[in-house]
Amino acid sequence: MAKGPLIEIRDLKKRYTVLHNRPYSFKDAMVRKLTRRTVERETFWALKGVSLTVQPGDTVGIIGPNGSGKSTMLGIIARILRPTEGTVEVRGRVSVLMEAGVGFHEDLTGIENIYLSGALLGLTRRQIAARVDSIVEFADLHGFADTPVRMLSSGMYVRLGFAVAVHLEPNILLVDEVLAVGDEEFHHKCRQRLREFCREGGAVVFVSHRMPEVKWLCQRTLWLENGLVHREGPTPEVVAAYVAAHQPDEPNWDIEEPPG
Amino acid sequence: MAMGTGFLESIAQIWRSRDLLRELVARELKVRYRRSVLGFAWSLITPIYQIVFYTLILKYILHVQENDLGIKILCGIIPWTFFSVGVTNSCSAVLRYRNVVKKVAFPRHMLPLATVGANLVHLVLSTLVLFVVFLAIPVVFDETFLYLIPLTLGQTLLVAGLSFIVCCAHTYYQDVEYVLGNLLQVGMFLTPVLYPASKLDLVAPVYRTLFMLNPMAVYTEGWRNILLRHAQEFPEPVFVAAAVAVSVAVFIVGLAVWRRYEWRFPEVI
């Protein structure tokens, strides 16, 4: 097992440049150049100095209102987005589980996507072949393994995504609002698997609006507000404070439309 | 895949990610050929009808006196198709994998390279079909045919370099593919695909020199000469050297452009 923290982030800042009415076509871009109309450029800081250390076996929740920088944070840990300032060190293989799927190619079948995901994470064909059966088994695909994934039901899609993410032996698992779909039985299986994963020294970073899920899974929680850490600490305290601040008299605060 | 890796590191990554590359190439071929019943055979239709129509027009309408016109055109169309389809398909290489690019970190330059790889496979298959036609003519096979291999490697660098550039451009401006389609039409006539470069000498020798500075002219002429004339009247060494130098330069510039812009793809698509 790796020594030292799996994730070490110091004073992370991320700036996005938003181009209002940016030209989406080459033709537009040329016309603009000729007519000397400029694109309005606006920059905003999604993260304004966030630090986080995650040790093997840790489960960390990230909560905060929309636009507070949660997803950006996850994108940076996943090495998908580039930090603007600050240092980010991530050790080991990272699996990302966002809304629907781990990044499937819609035209490919379940099996093909398993191979593709494995190859994207840097596994060899043989390593993936050894895991295919357990993935299909875990996702409960029942003869749909050779169907293009765009034809799968949303439940199957998410199950397959979860199965792929946890079976490709990542060191870090990033989860963004996914456990919302699927039935109770599958949720149970996921929880079991996540616990096992942490016991074996993996780390989970979990982004959610659903406080019960955060409370159930995460030891520690980071509350982001406007790109800054508003509060960090043991989950029950942080969640209680968050609920008091954001949803004081909202009894159904954890019910929302599933994404998609 | 650490951030801020060097240029040579990007090249080393291609070798280290060969499993991923193979996987992406296999997927690309599968997706392209599966949608149609005839699969690979379907993709041979375009060159076949091109040859049929060019032969009909040139031979029976314009009365061009030339033996084996169809086969001569075919030998030019095969390398040209690798170039034009390879570059065109690469435009959307990132957008086709939008879902994956937004959610997984991986060496993204494998995406246009996989498109080029799939077209390279297609080139090999088309050449094998051509060889079957050769058996029927018949054409004598000899060791000069092996020159096709280094020629194709040079061409692959050229196609890959351009693919990096057009893929970057298309990911930002999604009509680049159409603009490119027009440029390639012009390019086809500026390249000796439907005519041999020697005909340019009849216009004025300077035209031949100018045309041969285009690396695709060298590759196309080279293919036709190797296949039909056993590499006699092969393009002069100076033109071959220029074509290879340009191809290497285009690859280096293409990868540099890619490295400059690719980090923002997950934010803009």
XYZ file of C-alpha atoms in Angstrom:
529
model
C 0.000 0.000 0.000
C 1.205 3.509 -0.758
C 2.806 5.409 2.074
C 1.720 8.929 2.788
C -1.396 10.714 1.615
C -3.072 9.742 -1.632
C -4.241 13.258 -2.297
C -2.451 16.384 -1.199
C -3.858 19.694 -2.333
C -2.450 22.995 -1.198
C -3.994 26.386 -1.847
C -5.700 25.246 -5.027
C -7.177 27.916 -7.256
C -9.048 27.415 -10.475
C -10.013 30.170 -12.832
C -12.395 29.671 -15.709
C -12.544 31.990 -18.654
C -16.073 32.343 -19.863
C -16.405 33.705 -23.352
C -19.811 35.257 -23.770
C -21.188 34.671 -27.244
C -17.980 32.931 -28.227
C -17.916 31.911 -31.881
C -18.695 28.247 -32.226
C -17.788 28.131 -35.867
C -14.785 29.060 -37.890
C -17.034 31.162 -40.108
C -18.258 33.185 -37.114
C -14.726 33.665 -35.909
C -13.699 35.045 -39.291
C -16.719 37.318 -39.556
C -15.950 38.675 -36.110
C -12.376 39.320 -37.059
C -13.463 41.244 -40.149
C -16.140 43.256 -38.375
C -13.796 43.764 -35.420
C -16.397 42.663 -32.970
C -14.690 41.274 -29.908
C -15.727 38.439 -27.721
C -16.660 39.393 -24.193
C -14.343 37.656 -21.854
C -15.169 37.119 -18.234
C -13.097 35.214 -15.788
C -14.272 33.796 -12.567
C -12.614 31.844 -9.846
C -14.345 28.551 -9.158
C -11.866 27.714 -6.415
C -10.088 30.434 -4.499
C -7.599 28.596 -2.339
C -8.625 25.175 -1.098
C -6.447 22.648 0.697
C -7.225 19.018 1.310
C -5.279 15.959 2.349
C -6.685 12.483 1.927
C -5.010 9.425 3.463
C -5.495 5.808 2.369
C -8.776 4.525 3.759
C -10.254 8.002 4.144
C -13.747 8.855 3.055
C -14.233 12.533 2.484
C -17.484 14.239 1.608
C -17.640 17.513 -0.284
C -20.826 19.495 0.164
C -21.913 22.964 -0.757
C -24.553 24.835 -2.742
C -24.583 24.768 -6.538
C -21.634 26.619 -7.994
C -19.519 26.351 -4.887
C -16.770 24.487 -6.711
C -17.484 20.864 -5.789
C -17.374 19.424 -9.271
C -14.349 21.507 -10.244
C -12.573 20.094 -7.213
C -13.403 16.565 -8.337
C -12.316 17.284 -11.901
C -8.959 18.503 -10.672
C -8.375 15.537 -8.373
C -9.242 13.314 -11.342
C -6.577 15.162 -13.366
C -9.178 16.031 -15.981
C -8.997 19.772 -15.313
C -5.808 21.744 -14.925
C -5.350 23.805 -11.750
C -4.644 27.491 -12.275
C -2.606 27.917 -9.088
C -1.583 25.826 -6.130
C -0.130 22.353 -5.904
C -2.018 19.150 -6.463
C -0.470 15.769 -5.864
C -2.504 12.691 -6.564
C -0.947 9.268 -6.191
C -2.340 6.167 -7.802
C -5.107 5.249 -10.165
C -8.248 7.354 -10.029
C -11.687 6.104 -10.993
C -14.376 8.686 -11.515
C -18.035 8.021 -11.161
C -20.056 11.016 -12.314
C -23.769 11.381 -12.902
C -24.163 8.647 -15.471
C -21.368 6.231 -16.133
C -17.621 6.548 -15.952
C -17.422 7.938 -19.447
C -18.911 5.341 -21.689
C -19.000 5.420 -25.440
C -22.692 5.220 -26.280
C -22.330 3.120 -29.429
C -20.264 0.412 -27.789
C -21.624 -2.539 -25.887
C -21.216 -3.061 -22.170
C -18.333 -5.472 -22.636
C -16.575 -3.164 -25.087
C -16.962 -0.276 -22.691
C -15.417 -2.348 -19.925
C -12.356 -2.877 -22.119
C -12.287 0.765 -23.150
C -12.548 2.040 -19.563
C -9.818 -0.334 -18.453
C -7.527 0.745 -21.271
C -8.195 4.404 -20.481
C -7.109 3.763 -16.900
C -3.947 2.137 -18.196
C -4.725 -1.552 -17.670
C -3.568 -4.156 -20.146
C -6.016 -6.267 -22.082
C -5.209 -9.313 -20.016
C -5.735 -7.479 -16.725
C -9.134 -6.331 -17.939
C -10.135 -9.759 -19.257
C -9.560 -11.175 -15.780
C -12.131 -8.744 -14.361
C -14.859 -8.762 -17.005
C -16.882 -11.581 -15.483
C -16.989 -10.092 -12.018
C -17.998 -6.714 -13.452
C -20.876 -8.180 -15.477
C -21.883 -10.205 -12.440
C -21.788 -7.223 -10.094
C -23.705 -4.983 -12.497
C -26.306 -7.703 -12.967
C -26.437 -7.152 -16.716
C -28.355 -10.371 -17.483
C -27.698 -10.888 -21.168
C -27.477 -7.168 -21.923
C -23.689 -7.223 -21.862
C -23.550 -7.208 -25.649
C -26.097 -4.426 -26.149
C -24.902 -0.911 -26.982
C -24.986 1.002 -23.717
C -27.241 3.730 -25.111
C -29.989 1.093 -25.152
C -29.571 0.119 -21.518
C -32.014 1.301 -18.885
C -30.700 4.084 -16.676
C -30.508 1.651 -13.789
C -28.346 -0.782 -15.719
C -26.210 2.054 -17.008
C -25.418 3.280 -13.518
C -24.857 -0.233 -12.214
C -22.398 -0.914 -14.975
C -20.651 2.386 -14.294
C -20.289 1.608 -10.634
C -19.141 -1.946 -11.304
C -16.484 -0.787 -13.744
C -15.277 1.982 -11.446
C -14.767 -0.241 -8.420
C -13.457 -3.331 -10.181
C -10.648 -1.699 -12.112
C -8.750 -1.443 -8.828
C -8.378 2.261 -8.409
C -6.587 3.723 -5.386
C -8.935 6.664 -5.334
C -12.610 6.635 -6.162
C -14.345 9.917 -6.926
C -18.094 9.793 -6.720
C -20.379 12.591 -7.912
C -24.062 12.231 -7.114
C -24.453 8.802 -8.562
C -26.017 6.702 -5.908
C -29.312 8.436 -6.640
C -30.310 5.945 -9.319
C -30.885 2.236 -8.951
C -32.895 0.175 -6.548
C -32.444 -0.376 -2.840
C -30.844 -3.770 -3.312
C -28.163 -2.324 -5.549
C -27.553 0.599 -3.173
C -26.910 -1.919 -0.473
C -24.415 -3.744 -2.660
C -22.685 -0.473 -3.507
C -22.347 0.481 0.139
C -20.850 -2.891 0.956
C -18.393 -2.551 -1.872
C -17.413 1.005 -0.922
C -16.747 -0.073 2.677
C -14.631 -2.969 1.457
C -12.770 -0.628 -0.871
C -11.843 1.674 2.034
C -10.827 -1.197 4.279
C -8.392 -2.276 1.587
C -6.779 1.159 1.716
C -8.649 2.973 -1.051
C -9.849 6.518 -0.587
C -13.259 7.836 -1.527
C -14.108 11.442 -2.271
C -17.846 11.851 -2.397
C -19.727 14.852 -3.723
C -23.408 15.001 -2.934
C -26.396 17.121 -2.099
C -27.929 14.234 -0.226
C -26.965 14.641 3.393
C -28.054 11.151 4.522
C -25.654 9.614 1.984
C -22.828 11.864 3.078
C -23.471 11.056 6.724
C -23.607 7.365 6.032
C -20.416 7.179 3.965
C -18.009 9.924 4.979
C -15.926 10.277 8.108
C -14.874 13.766 7.210
C -16.633 16.490 5.268
C -15.524 19.609 3.487
C -18.091 22.346 3.132
C -17.350 24.591 0.173
C -18.913 27.971 -0.184
C -18.075 30.198 -3.125
C -14.825 28.455 -3.895
C -13.524 28.526 -0.340
C -13.584 26.013 2.482
C -16.316 27.236 4.759
C -15.910 24.467 7.286
C -14.125 21.173 7.555
C -14.388 18.465 10.170
C -16.197 15.327 11.290
C -19.223 14.745 9.097
C -22.046 14.988 11.682
C -20.966 18.467 12.807
C -20.398 19.867 9.348
C -23.606 18.429 7.944
C -25.653 19.699 10.858
C -24.247 23.193 10.406
C -24.798 23.022 6.656
C -28.408 21.969 7.020
C -29.009 24.715 9.555
C -27.564 27.298 7.179
C -29.012 26.177 3.895
C -32.144 24.188 4.497
C -33.437 25.215 7.950
C -37.128 24.698 7.279
C -37.040 22.418 4.296
C -38.223 18.997 5.398
C -37.646 17.307 2.038
C -34.264 18.806 1.412
C -32.722 15.580 0.229
C -35.285 14.855 -2.455
C -34.528 16.167 -5.914
C -34.810 15.142 -9.510
C -32.330 12.465 -10.431
C -29.944 13.815 -13.034
C -30.796 13.209 -16.679
C -0.434 11.292 -16.470
C 1.145 14.183 -14.637
C 0.373 17.748 -15.630
C 2.932 19.804 -17.511
C 4.783 16.905 -19.049
C 7.368 17.645 -21.681
C 7.183 17.258 -25.410
C 9.287 14.098 -25.477
C 7.163 12.738 -22.677
C 4.112 13.094 -24.955
C 5.894 10.988 -27.542
C 6.984 8.383 -24.990
C 3.368 8.279 -23.834
C 2.320 7.091 -27.288
C 4.443 4.009 -26.837
C 3.374 3.428 -23.244
C -0.293 3.804 -24.178
C -0.115 1.331 -27.044
C -2.697 -0.924 -25.374
C -5.072 2.007 -25.197
C -4.273 2.938 -28.785
C -4.981 -0.591 -29.971
C -8.252 -0.594 -28.049
C -9.332 2.755 -29.518
C -8.416 1.690 -33.055
C -10.381 -1.540 -32.690
C -13.396 0.413 -31.411
C -13.175 2.918 -34.220
C -13.125 0.199 -36.854
C -15.963 -1.616 -35.164
C -18.183 1.430 -34.868
C -17.455 2.444 -38.451
C -18.062 -0.942 -40.011
C -20.797 -2.309 -37.761
C -23.485 0.181 -38.666
C -23.635 -1.212 -42.194
C -24.496 -4.706 -43.250
C -21.643 -4.991 -45.706
C -19.091 -3.750 -43.197
C -15.684 -3.347 -44.738
C -16.947 -4.021 -48.264
C -19.162 -0.967 -47.937
C -16.155 1.266 -47.418
C -14.692 0.062 -50.716
C -17.692 1.402 -52.605
C -16.401 4.978 -52.729
C -13.088 4.179 -54.461
C -14.847 1.754 -56.797
C -17.422 4.215 -58.058
C -14.756 6.923 -58.269
C -12.747 4.707 -60.588
C -15.755 3.665 -62.643
C -16.857 7.246 -63.226
C -13.419 8.699 -63.814
C -12.724 5.932 -66.320
C -16.050 6.454 -68.093
C -15.580 10.202 -68.324
C -11.901 10.225 -69.210
C -11.897 7.296 -71.568
C -15.242 7.307 -73.288
C -16.219 10.963 -73.196
C -12.895 12.773 -73.349
C -11.174 9.942 -75.238
C -7.979 9.990 -73.208
C -5.556 7.541 -74.823
C -4.161 5.660 -71.865
C -3.952 1.972 -71.072
C -5.094 0.628 -67.700
C -6.540 4.011 -66.819
C -8.700 2.621 -64.014
C -5.861 0.876 -62.250
C -3.629 3.943 -62.547
C -6.282 6.090 -60.931
C -6.832 3.473 -58.222
C -3.126 3.474 -57.296
C -3.333 7.224 -56.743
C -6.666 7.177 -54.942
C -5.559 4.713 -52.269
C -2.850 6.918 -50.667
C -4.935 10.045 -51.224
C -7.900 8.487 -49.422
C -5.691 7.641 -46.447
C -4.695 11.298 -46.323
C -8.064 12.954 -46.880
C -10.275 10.595 -44.887
C -7.699 10.321 -42.094
C -7.523 14.075 -41.639
C -11.288 14.561 -42.025
C -12.200 11.853 -39.522
C -9.769 13.264 -36.978
C -11.704 16.525 -36.777
C -14.319 15.020 -34.509
C -11.997 12.591 -32.693
C -12.363 14.441 -29.386
C -16.044 15.320 -29.779
C -16.940 11.706 -30.524
C -15.421 10.826 -27.164
C -16.927 13.845 -25.413
C -18.366 11.686 -22.650
C -15.048 10.056 -21.956
C -12.952 13.228 -22.216
C -15.125 14.969 -19.634
C -14.918 12.130 -17.162
C -11.618 10.325 -17.454
C -8.032 11.541 -17.421
C -5.959 9.818 -20.082
C -3.441 10.768 -22.761
C -5.920 12.469 -25.049
C -3.614 12.651 -28.041
C -4.420 8.964 -28.476
C -7.831 10.020 -29.862
C -6.714 11.585 -33.165
C -3.896 9.034 -33.362
C -6.440 6.225 -33.092
C -8.403 7.720 -35.978
C -5.228 7.828 -38.035
C -4.484 4.253 -36.957
C -7.914 3.071 -38.047
C -7.389 4.683 -41.439
C -3.983 3.078 -41.679
C -5.643 -0.305 -41.163
C -8.100 0.653 -43.856
C -5.211 1.543 -46.172
C -3.635 -1.863 -45.628
C -6.920 -3.643 -46.322
C -7.507 -1.588 -49.477
C -4.001 -2.391 -50.659
C -4.648 -6.080 -50.168
C -7.771 -5.756 -52.294
C -5.652 -3.986 -54.917
C -3.202 -6.890 -54.858
C -6.053 -9.259 -55.602
C -6.873 -7.136 -58.641
C -3.163 -7.295 -59.562
C -3.264 -11.076 -59.529
C -6.015 -10.940 -62.117
C -4.298 -8.453 -64.478
C -1.592 -9.925 -63.849
C 1.112 -7.663 -62.395
C 4.509 -9.015 -61.355
C 5.142 -8.616 -57.639
C 8.717 -7.832 -56.679
C 10.798 -6.465 -53.800
C 10.288 -2.845 -54.879
C 6.801 -3.163 -53.376
C 8.503 -3.074 -49.973
C 9.287 0.619 -50.566
C 5.603 1.171 -49.853
C 6.322 0.624 -46.164
C 8.719 3.561 -45.513
C 6.608 5.696 -47.842
C 3.531 4.948 -45.775
C 5.367 5.666 -42.520
C 6.294 9.107 -43.805
C 2.744 9.714 -44.889
C 1.433 8.569 -41.509
C 3.534 11.241 -39.755
C 2.096 13.848 -42.091
C -1.487 12.701 -41.555
C -1.009 12.474 -37.770
C 0.502 15.954 -37.538
C -2.342 17.504 -39.511
C -4.856 15.493 -37.510
C -3.632 17.060 -34.250
C -4.140 20.512 -35.706
C -7.554 19.991 -37.304
C -8.812 18.134 -34.238
C -7.843 21.072 -31.983
C -9.485 23.520 -34.365
C -12.646 21.467 -34.813
C -13.065 20.945 -31.078
C -13.263 24.736 -30.681
C -14.944 25.642 -33.976
C -17.292 22.940 -35.074
C -17.450 23.745 -38.759
C -13.777 23.126 -39.466
C -14.692 19.764 -40.943
C -16.698 21.461 -43.712
C -14.040 24.042 -44.446
C -11.530 21.225 -44.607
C -13.726 19.247 -47.008
C -13.473 22.095 -49.517
C -9.741 22.491 -49.051
C -9.260 18.783 -49.643
C -11.200 18.989 -52.915
C -8.747 21.631 -54.098
C -5.861 19.630 -52.666
C -6.861 16.571 -54.656
C -6.491 18.437 -57.931
C -3.201 20.007 -56.845
C -1.915 16.500 -56.161
C -1.194 14.076 -58.994
C -3.996 11.694 -58.084
C -5.914 11.580 -61.354
C -2.922 12.398 -63.541
C 0.787 11.535 -63.411
C 3.174 14.318 -62.424
C 5.068 13.787 -65.690
C 2.146 15.414 -67.518
C 3.002 18.644 -65.707
C 6.311 18.695 -67.542
C 4.308 19.163 -70.733
C 2.718 22.297 -69.280
C 6.012 23.735 -68.030
C 8.733 21.954 -66.047
C 8.517 24.537 -63.285
C 4.990 23.321 -62.451
C 6.219 19.843 -61.808
C 8.857 21.168 -59.402
C 6.287 23.300 -57.594
C 3.771 20.477 -57.345
C 6.352 18.009 -56.068
C 7.122 20.234 -53.081
C 3.741 19.069 -51.794
C 4.560 15.939 -49.780
C 1.314 14.286 -50.826
C 2.407 14.606 -54.464
C 5.561 12.641 -53.640
C 3.658 9.983 -51.740
C 1.008 9.586 -54.442
C 3.550 9.522 -57.272
C 5.679 7.134 -55.229
C 2.799 4.722 -54.740
C 1.883 4.701 -58.396
C 5.490 4.253 -59.500
C 6.168 1.425 -57.119
C 2.987 -0.416 -57.993
C 2.916 0.061 -61.748
C 6.529 0.703 -62.771
C 8.509 -1.121 -60.092
C 9.893 2.147 -58.769
C 11.369 3.276 -62.060
C 10.912 7.020 -62.536
C 10.485 7.258 -58.783
C 10.329 10.896 -57.584
C 13.841 12.362 -57.340
C 15.628 11.902 -53.991
C 15.517 15.619 -53.299
C 11.722 15.595 -53.474
C 11.504 12.475 -51.328
C 13.797 14.048 -48.742
C 11.726 17.226 -48.780
C 8.497 15.244 -48.347
C 9.871 13.330 -45.367
C 11.288 16.502 -43.804
C 7.966 18.296 -44.206
C 6.121 15.302 -42.755
C 8.344 15.184 -39.673
C 8.048 18.947 -39.242
C 4.251 18.809 -39.554
C 4.122 16.060 -36.937
C 6.248 18.064 -34.485
C 4.307 21.280 -35.050
C 1.000 19.383 -34.835
C 1.876 17.793 -31.517
C 3.096 21.147 -30.182
C -0.192 22.798 -31.182
C -2.077 19.943 -29.562
C -0.128 20.276 -26.316
C -0.854 23.984 -26.269
C -4.629 23.634 -26.517
C -5.740 20.198 -25.384
C -5.851 20.915 -21.630
C -8.988 23.005 -22.078
C -10.991 20.409 -23.989
C -12.891 19.139 -20.930
C -13.942 22.742 -20.204
C -15.114 23.715 -23.676
C -16.888 20.637 -25.030
